[in-house]
GROMACS .gro file of C-alpha atoms in nm:
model
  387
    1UNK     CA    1   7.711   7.555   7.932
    2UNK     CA    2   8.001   7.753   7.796
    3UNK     CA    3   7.929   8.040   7.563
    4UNK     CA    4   7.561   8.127   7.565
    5UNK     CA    5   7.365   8.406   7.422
    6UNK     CA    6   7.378   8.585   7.786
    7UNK     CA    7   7.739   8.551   7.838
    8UNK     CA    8   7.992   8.261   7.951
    9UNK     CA    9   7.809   8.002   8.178
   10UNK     CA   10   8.079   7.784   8.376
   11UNK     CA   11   7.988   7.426   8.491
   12UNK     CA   12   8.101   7.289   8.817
   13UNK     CA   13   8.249   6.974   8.847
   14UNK     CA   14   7.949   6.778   8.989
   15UNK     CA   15   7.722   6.897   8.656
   16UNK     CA   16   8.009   6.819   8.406
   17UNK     CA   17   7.997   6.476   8.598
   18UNK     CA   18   7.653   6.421   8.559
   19UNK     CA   19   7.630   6.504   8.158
   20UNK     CA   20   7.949   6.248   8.088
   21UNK     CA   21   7.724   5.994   8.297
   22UNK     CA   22   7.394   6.102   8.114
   23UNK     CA   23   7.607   6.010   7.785
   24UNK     CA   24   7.722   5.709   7.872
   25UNK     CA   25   7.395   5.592   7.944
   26UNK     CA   26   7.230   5.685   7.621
   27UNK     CA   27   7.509   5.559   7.412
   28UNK     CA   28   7.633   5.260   7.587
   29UNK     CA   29   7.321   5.095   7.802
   30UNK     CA   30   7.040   5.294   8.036
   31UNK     CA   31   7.142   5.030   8.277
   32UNK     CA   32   7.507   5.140   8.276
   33UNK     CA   33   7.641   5.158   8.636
   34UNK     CA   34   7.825   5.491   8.678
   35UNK     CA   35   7.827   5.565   9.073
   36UNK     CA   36   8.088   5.635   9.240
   37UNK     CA   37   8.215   5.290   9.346
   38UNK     CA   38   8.314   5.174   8.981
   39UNK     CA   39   8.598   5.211   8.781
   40UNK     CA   40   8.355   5.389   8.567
   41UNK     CA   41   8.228   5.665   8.803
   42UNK     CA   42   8.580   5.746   8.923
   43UNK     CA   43   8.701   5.787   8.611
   44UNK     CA   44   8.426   5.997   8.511
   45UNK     CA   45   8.492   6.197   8.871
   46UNK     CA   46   8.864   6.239   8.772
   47UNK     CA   47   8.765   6.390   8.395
   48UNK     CA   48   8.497   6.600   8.527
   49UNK     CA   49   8.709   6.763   8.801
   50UNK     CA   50   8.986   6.790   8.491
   51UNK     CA   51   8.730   6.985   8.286
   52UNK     CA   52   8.636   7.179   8.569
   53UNK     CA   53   8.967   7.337   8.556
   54UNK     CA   54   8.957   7.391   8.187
   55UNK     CA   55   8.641   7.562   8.194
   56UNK     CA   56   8.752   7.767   8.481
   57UNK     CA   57   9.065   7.888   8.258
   58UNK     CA   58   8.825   7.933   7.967
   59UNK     CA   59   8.605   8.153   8.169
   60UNK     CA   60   8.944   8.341   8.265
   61UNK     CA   61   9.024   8.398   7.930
   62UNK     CA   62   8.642   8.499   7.822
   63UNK     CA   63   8.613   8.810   8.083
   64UNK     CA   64   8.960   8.905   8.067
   65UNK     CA   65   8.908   9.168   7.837
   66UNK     CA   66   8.631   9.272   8.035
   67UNK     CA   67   8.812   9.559   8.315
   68UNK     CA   68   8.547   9.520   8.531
   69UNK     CA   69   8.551   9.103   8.553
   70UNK     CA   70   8.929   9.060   8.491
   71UNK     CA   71   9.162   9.005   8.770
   72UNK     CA   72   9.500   9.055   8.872
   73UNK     CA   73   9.801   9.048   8.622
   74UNK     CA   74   9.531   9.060   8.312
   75UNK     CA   75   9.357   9.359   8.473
   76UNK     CA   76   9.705   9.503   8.514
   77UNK     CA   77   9.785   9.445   8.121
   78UNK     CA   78   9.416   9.610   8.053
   79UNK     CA   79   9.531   9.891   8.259
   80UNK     CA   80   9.836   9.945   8.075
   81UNK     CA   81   9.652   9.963   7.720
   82UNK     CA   82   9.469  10.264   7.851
   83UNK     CA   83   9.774  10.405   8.005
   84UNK     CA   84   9.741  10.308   8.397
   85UNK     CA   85  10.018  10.168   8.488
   86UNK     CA   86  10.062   9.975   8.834
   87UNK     CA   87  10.260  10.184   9.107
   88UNK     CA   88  10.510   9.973   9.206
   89UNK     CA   89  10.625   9.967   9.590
   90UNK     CA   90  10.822  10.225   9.687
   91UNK     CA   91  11.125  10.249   9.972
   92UNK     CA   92  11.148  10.480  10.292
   93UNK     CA   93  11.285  10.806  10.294
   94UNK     CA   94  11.523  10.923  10.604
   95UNK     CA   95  11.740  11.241  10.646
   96UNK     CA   96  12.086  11.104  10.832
   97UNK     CA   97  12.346  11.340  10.932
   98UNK     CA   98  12.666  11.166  10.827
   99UNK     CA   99  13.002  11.311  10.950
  100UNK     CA  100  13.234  11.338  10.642
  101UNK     CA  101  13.583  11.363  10.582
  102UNK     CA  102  13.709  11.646  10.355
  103UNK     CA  103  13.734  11.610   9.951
  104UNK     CA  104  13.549  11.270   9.935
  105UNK     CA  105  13.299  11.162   9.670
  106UNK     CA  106  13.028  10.877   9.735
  107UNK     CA  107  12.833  10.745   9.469
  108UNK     CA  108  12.462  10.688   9.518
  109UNK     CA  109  12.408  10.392   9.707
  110UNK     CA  110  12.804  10.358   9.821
  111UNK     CA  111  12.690  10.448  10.179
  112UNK     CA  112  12.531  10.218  10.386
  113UNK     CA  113  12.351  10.202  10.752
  114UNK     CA  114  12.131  10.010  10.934
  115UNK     CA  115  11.918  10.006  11.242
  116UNK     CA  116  12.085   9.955  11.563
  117UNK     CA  117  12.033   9.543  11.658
  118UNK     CA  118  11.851   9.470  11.322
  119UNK     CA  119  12.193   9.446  11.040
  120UNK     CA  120  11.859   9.390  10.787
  121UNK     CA  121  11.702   9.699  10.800
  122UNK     CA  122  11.928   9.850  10.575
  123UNK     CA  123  11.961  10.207  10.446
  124UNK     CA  124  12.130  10.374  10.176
  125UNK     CA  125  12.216  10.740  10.007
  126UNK     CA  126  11.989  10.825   9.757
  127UNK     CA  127  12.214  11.084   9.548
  128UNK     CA  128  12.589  11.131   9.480
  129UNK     CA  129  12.769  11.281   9.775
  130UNK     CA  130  13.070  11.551   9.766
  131UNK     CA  131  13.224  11.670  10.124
  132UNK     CA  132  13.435  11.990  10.048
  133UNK     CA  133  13.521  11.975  10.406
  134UNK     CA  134  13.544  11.801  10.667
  135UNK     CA  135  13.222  11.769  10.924
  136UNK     CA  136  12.845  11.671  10.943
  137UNK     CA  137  12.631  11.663  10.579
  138UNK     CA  138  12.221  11.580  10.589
  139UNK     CA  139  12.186  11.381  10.372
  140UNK     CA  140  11.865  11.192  10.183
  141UNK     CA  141  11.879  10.768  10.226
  142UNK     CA  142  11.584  10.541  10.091
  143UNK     CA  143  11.549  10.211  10.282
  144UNK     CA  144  11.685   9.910  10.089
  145UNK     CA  145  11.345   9.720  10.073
  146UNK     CA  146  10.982   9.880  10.007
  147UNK     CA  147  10.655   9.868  10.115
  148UNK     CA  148  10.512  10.000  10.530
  149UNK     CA  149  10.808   9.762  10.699
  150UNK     CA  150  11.026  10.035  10.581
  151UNK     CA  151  11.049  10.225  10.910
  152UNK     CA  152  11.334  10.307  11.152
  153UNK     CA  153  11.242  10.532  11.425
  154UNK     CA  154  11.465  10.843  11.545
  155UNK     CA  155  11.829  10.807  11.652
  156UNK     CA  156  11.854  10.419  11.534
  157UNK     CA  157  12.031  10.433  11.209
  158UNK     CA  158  12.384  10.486  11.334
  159UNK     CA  159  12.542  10.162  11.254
  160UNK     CA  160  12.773  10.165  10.946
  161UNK     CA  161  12.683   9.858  10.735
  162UNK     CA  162  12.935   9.879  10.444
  163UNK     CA  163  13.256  10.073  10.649
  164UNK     CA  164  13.402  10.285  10.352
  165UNK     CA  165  13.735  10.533  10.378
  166UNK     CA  166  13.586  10.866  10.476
  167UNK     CA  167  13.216  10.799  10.631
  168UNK     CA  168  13.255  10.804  10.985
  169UNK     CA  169  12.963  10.838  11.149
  170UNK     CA  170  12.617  10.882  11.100
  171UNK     CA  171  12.240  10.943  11.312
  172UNK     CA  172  11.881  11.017  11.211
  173UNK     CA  173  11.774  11.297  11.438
  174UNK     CA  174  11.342  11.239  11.280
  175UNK     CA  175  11.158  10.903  11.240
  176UNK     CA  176  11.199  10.743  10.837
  177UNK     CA  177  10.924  10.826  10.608
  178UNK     CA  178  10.763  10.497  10.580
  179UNK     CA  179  10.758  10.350  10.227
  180UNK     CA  180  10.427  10.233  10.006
  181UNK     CA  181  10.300   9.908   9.947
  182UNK     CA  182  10.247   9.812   9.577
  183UNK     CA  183   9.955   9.922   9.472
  184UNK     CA  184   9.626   9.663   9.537
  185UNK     CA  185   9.445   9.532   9.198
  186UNK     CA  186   9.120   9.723   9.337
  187UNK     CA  187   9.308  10.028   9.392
  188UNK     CA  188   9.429   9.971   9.041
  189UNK     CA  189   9.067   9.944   8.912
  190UNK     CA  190   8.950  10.279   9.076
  191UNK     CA  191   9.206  10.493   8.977
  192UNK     CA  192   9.182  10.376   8.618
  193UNK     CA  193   8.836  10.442   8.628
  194UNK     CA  194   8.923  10.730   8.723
  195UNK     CA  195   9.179  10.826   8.498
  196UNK     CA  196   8.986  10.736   8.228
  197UNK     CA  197   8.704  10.965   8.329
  198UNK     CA  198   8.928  11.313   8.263
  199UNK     CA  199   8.881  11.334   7.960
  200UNK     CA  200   9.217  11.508   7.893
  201UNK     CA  201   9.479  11.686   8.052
  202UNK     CA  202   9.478  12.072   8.188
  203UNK     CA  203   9.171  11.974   8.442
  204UNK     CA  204   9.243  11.981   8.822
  205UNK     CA  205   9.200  11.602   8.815
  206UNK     CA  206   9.396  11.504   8.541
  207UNK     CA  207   9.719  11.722   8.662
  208UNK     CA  208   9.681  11.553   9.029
  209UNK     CA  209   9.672  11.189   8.866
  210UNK     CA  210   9.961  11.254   8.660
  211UNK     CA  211  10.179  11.381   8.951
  212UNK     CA  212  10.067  11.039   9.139
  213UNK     CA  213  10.211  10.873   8.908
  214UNK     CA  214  10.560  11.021   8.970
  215UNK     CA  215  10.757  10.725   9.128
  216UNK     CA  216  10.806  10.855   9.499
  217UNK     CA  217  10.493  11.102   9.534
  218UNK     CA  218  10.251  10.997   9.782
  219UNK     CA  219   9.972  11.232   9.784
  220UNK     CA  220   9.885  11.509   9.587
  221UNK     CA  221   9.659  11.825   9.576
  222UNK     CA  222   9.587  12.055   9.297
  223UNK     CA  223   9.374  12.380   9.385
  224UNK     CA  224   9.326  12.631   9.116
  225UNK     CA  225   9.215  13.029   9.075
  226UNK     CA  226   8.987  13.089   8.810
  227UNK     CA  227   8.891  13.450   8.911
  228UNK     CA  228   9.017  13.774   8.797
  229UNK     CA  229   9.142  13.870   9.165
  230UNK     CA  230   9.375  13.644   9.384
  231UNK     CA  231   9.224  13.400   9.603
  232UNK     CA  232   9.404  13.413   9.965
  233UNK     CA  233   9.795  13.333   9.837
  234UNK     CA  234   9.672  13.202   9.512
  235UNK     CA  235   9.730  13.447   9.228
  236UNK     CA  236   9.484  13.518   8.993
  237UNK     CA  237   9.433  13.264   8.705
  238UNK     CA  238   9.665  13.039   8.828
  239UNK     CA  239   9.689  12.682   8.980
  240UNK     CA  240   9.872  12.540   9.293
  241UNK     CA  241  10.016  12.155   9.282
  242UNK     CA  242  10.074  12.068   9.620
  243UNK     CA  243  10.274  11.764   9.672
  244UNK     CA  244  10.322  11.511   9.948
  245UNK     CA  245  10.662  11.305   9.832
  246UNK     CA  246  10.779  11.180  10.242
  247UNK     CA  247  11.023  11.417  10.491
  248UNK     CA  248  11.297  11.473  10.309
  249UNK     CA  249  11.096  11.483   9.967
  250UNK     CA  250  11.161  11.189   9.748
  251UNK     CA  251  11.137  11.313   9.406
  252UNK     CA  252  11.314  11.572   9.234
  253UNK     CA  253  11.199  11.904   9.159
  254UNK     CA  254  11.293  11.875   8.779
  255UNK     CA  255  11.066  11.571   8.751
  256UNK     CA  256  10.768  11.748   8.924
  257UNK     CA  257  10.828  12.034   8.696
  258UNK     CA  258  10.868  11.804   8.379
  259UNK     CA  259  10.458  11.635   8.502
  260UNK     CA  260  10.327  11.955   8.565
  261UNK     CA  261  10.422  12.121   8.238
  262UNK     CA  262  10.283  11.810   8.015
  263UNK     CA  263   9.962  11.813   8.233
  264UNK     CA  264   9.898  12.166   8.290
  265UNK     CA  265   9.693  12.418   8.095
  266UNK     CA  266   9.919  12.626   7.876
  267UNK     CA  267   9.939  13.020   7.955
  268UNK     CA  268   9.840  12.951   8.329
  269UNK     CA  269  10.030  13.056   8.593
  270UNK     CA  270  10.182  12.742   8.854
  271UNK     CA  271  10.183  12.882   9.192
  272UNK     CA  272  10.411  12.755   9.459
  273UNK     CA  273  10.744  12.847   9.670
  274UNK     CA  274  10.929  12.535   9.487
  275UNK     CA  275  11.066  12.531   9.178
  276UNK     CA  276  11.211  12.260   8.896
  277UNK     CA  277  11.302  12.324   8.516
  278UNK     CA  278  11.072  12.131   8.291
  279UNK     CA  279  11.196  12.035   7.880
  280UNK     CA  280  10.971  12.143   7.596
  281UNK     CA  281  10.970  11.931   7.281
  282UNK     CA  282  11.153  12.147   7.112
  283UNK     CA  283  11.460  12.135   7.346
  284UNK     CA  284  11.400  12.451   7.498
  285UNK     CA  285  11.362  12.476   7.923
  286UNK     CA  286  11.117  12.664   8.163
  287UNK     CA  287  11.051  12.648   8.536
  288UNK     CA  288  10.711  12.570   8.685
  289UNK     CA  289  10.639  12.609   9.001
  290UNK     CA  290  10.493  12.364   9.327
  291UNK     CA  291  10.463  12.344   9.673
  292UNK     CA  292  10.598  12.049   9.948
  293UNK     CA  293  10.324  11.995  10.205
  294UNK     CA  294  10.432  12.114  10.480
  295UNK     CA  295  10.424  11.828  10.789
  296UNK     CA  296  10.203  11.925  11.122
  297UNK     CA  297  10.348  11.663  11.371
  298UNK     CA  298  10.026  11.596  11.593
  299UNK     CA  299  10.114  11.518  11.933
  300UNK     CA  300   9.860  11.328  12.192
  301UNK     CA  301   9.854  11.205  12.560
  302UNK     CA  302   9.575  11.011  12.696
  303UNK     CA  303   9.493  10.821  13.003
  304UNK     CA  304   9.292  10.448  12.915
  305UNK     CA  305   9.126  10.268  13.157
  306UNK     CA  306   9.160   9.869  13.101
  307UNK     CA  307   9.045   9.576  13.333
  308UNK     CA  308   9.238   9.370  13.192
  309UNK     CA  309   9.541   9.546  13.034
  310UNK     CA  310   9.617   9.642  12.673
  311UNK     CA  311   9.914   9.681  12.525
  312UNK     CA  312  10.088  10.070  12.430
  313UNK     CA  313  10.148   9.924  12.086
  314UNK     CA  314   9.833   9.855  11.984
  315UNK     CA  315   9.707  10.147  12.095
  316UNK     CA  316   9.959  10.350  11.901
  317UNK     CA  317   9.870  10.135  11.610
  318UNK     CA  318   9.545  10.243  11.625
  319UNK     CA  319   9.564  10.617  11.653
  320UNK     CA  320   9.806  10.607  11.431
  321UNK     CA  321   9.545  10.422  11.162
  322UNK     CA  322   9.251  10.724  11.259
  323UNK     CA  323   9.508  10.969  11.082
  324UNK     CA  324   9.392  11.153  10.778
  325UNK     CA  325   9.606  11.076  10.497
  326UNK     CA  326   9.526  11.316  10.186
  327UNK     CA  327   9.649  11.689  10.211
  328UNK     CA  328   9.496  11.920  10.393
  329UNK     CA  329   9.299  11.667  10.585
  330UNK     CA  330   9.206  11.799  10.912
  331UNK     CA  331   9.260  11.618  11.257
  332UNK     CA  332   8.939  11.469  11.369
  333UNK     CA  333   8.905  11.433  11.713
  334UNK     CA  334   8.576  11.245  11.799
  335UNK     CA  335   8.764  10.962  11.521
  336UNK     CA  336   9.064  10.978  11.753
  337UNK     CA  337   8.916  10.903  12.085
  338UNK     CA  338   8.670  10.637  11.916
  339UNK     CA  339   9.007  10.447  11.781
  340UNK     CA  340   9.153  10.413  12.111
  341UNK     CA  341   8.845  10.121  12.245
  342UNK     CA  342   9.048   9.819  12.045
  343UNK     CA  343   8.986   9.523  12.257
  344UNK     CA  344   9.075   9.522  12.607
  345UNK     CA  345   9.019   9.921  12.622
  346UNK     CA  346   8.697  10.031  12.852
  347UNK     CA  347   8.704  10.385  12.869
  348UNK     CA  348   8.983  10.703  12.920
  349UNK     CA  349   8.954  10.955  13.165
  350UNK     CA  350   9.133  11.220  12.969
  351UNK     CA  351   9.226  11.258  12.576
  352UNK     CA  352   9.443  11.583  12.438
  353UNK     CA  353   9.555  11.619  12.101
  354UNK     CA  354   9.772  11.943  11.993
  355UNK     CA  355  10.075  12.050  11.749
  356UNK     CA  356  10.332  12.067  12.056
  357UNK     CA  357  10.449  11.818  12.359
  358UNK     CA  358  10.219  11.821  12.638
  359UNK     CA  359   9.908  11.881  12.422
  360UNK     CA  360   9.558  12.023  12.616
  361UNK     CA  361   9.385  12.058  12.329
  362UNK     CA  362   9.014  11.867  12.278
  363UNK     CA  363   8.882  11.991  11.913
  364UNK     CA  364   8.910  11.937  11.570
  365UNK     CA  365   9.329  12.058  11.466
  366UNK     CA  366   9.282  12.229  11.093
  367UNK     CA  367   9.531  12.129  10.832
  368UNK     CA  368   9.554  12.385  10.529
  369UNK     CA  369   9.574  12.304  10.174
  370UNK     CA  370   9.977  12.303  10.183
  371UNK     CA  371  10.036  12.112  10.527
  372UNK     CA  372   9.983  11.761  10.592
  373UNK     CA  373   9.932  11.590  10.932
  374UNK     CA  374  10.162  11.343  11.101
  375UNK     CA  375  10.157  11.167  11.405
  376UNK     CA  376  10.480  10.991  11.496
  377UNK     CA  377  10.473  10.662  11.777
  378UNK     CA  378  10.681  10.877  11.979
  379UNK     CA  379  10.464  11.142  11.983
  380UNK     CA  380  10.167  10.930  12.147
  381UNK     CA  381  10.176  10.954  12.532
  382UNK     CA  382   9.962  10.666  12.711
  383UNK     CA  383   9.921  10.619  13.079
  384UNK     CA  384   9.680  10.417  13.323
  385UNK     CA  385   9.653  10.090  13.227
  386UNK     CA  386   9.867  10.032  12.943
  387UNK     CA  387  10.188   9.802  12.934
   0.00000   0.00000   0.00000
């Protein structure tokens, strides 16, 4: 047990157990009673189970250099030595139309709302806020905690939390961006794998997993144009990040600029209708260029047939989970209508999924390299027997 020449062999209790026992009765007596109703045998029960632990600990520390044995916060340190760092959980993202008075200043965070009826689903401004008049400013909040429970759905964040000379009233016209749960140890484990398997930066790959790693980016695509000739509205020789950072977009320009210009190939053109100023080494500044995926709201009405009842909710819930979430991920609609039969659902007699209210369509919808779909609870229209 222990080390062996094949690796780390860990004893359960019952075995450890059994070898104190099996020394005890060559070095005391063969006849020495050791079961489990003498003093003996219990104590040996309560070292064995102690050892048990030790070993268990021992085996912890014997794979933990080992990325594909090691588990949670060691794998997360073995990440880190190769540069893969956890993402963290990140907040919602809302636009909320806040009427202003004239010649006031509001640092970040200094303005707060929160959900009608829920005072803890609290939301606050993201930048530093100037009025220069009096009237209605859009302006970017990010949700106060992290993680999916970050929602607030259209027209509900009108309640001032923190009242503050100036801020008089404020509404969210759109659903929040939802925010991002921290980032699972086995979703750690493939994208350092991943990572890892680049080989260097300038490739396709490497430039999209250094833009996910900008804190507030979602989802990412990189295309590219090797050819001589441009490529639909790719120039030639260039390359195209596409980013996917929530509705307002969550991460600045400059920052997107700053990844793409330490990832990207050098003399190689960045495509895109966005723009941020990136820092060379040497102090010197240049722009690079990126596109903001551009959101397809996906609308649907169906009508479910249910013996017994289901509930709206859950069938929302469910549609909402057949989504594709990478860019440029088409609408399937076979995936659709097979998420609808959770349990209590028998059958529909009609399904329609399109880009505008009142939807008729019953294909495939095709999302393009810069757009990404969405489909918003409020967008889902259920009738027959649904409560």
């Amino acid at each position: 047990m222990g080390i062996t020449e094949t690796g780390f062999e860990r004893p359960i209790q019952a075995d450890i157990a059994a070898d104190i026992a099996a020394d005890q009765r060559g070095t005391i007596s063969a006849q020495l009673d050791v079961s489990e109703s003498t003093v003996i045998g219990n104590l040996n029960a309560i070292f064995a189970d102690r050892l048990a632990l030790a070993y268990e600990a021992l085996e912890e520390a014997y794979f933990g250099n080992d990325p594909d044995n090691a588990t949670d916060a060691r794998f997360v340190s073995l990440a880190l030595l190769t540069g893969t760092e956890r993402r963290d959980a990140q907040p919602g993202s809302v636009t909320i139309t806040c009427n202003l008075a004239a010649s006031t200043v509001f640092a970040a965070g200094d303005l707060v709302v929160h959900a009608v009826d829920d005072p803890t689903n609290r939301w606050l401004n993201r930048d530093v806020v100037e009025s220069t008049t009096a009237g209605d400013y859009d302006i970017t909040f990010l949700s106060e905690i992290s993680g999916v429970d970050a929602v607030a759905a259209a027209g509900t964040l009108t309640v001032i939390a923190s009242p503050i000379e100036g801020f008089n009233a404020a509404t969210n016209a759109e659903d929040a961006t939802a925010g991002r749960e921290q980032e699972s140890i086995e979703e750690l484990r493939v994208r350092r794998e991943q990572e890892l398997a680049l080989g260097g930066s300038g490739t396709v790959d490497a430039i999209r997993a250094d833009v996910l790693e900008t804190e507030g980016v979602i989802e990412c695509l990189v295309e590219e144009n090797t050819t001589d000739v441009a490529v639909g509205d790719l120039p030639a020789h260039s390359f195209r990040v596409v980013v996917w950072d929530g509705d307002p977009g969550a991460v600045d320009n400059d920052d997107i600029a700053q990844v793409i210009l330490a990832s990207g190939p050098a003399g190689i053109v960045s495509a895109g209708s966005q723009v941020g100023t990136a820092a060379r080494s040497d102090g010197s500044t240049v722009t690079r260029n990126f596109e903001r995926a551009a959101v397809v709201d996906i609308y649907i009405e169906a009508d479910i047939v249910s013996e017994i009842g289901v509930a709206a909710a859950n069938v929302k819930a469910a549609l909402a989970a057949a989504m594709p979430t990478l860019i440029g991920g088409d609408v399937r609609y076979n995936k659709l209508t097979a998420a609808v039969f959770i349990d209590g659902v028998d059958d529909f007699t009609s399904f329609t999924v399109g880009v505008a209210p009142s939807p008729v369509g019953t294909a495939n919808i095709a999302i393009s390299n810069t757009q990404i779909a969405q489909l918003d609870a409020s967008n889902i229209v259920l009738t027959g027997d649904v409560s």
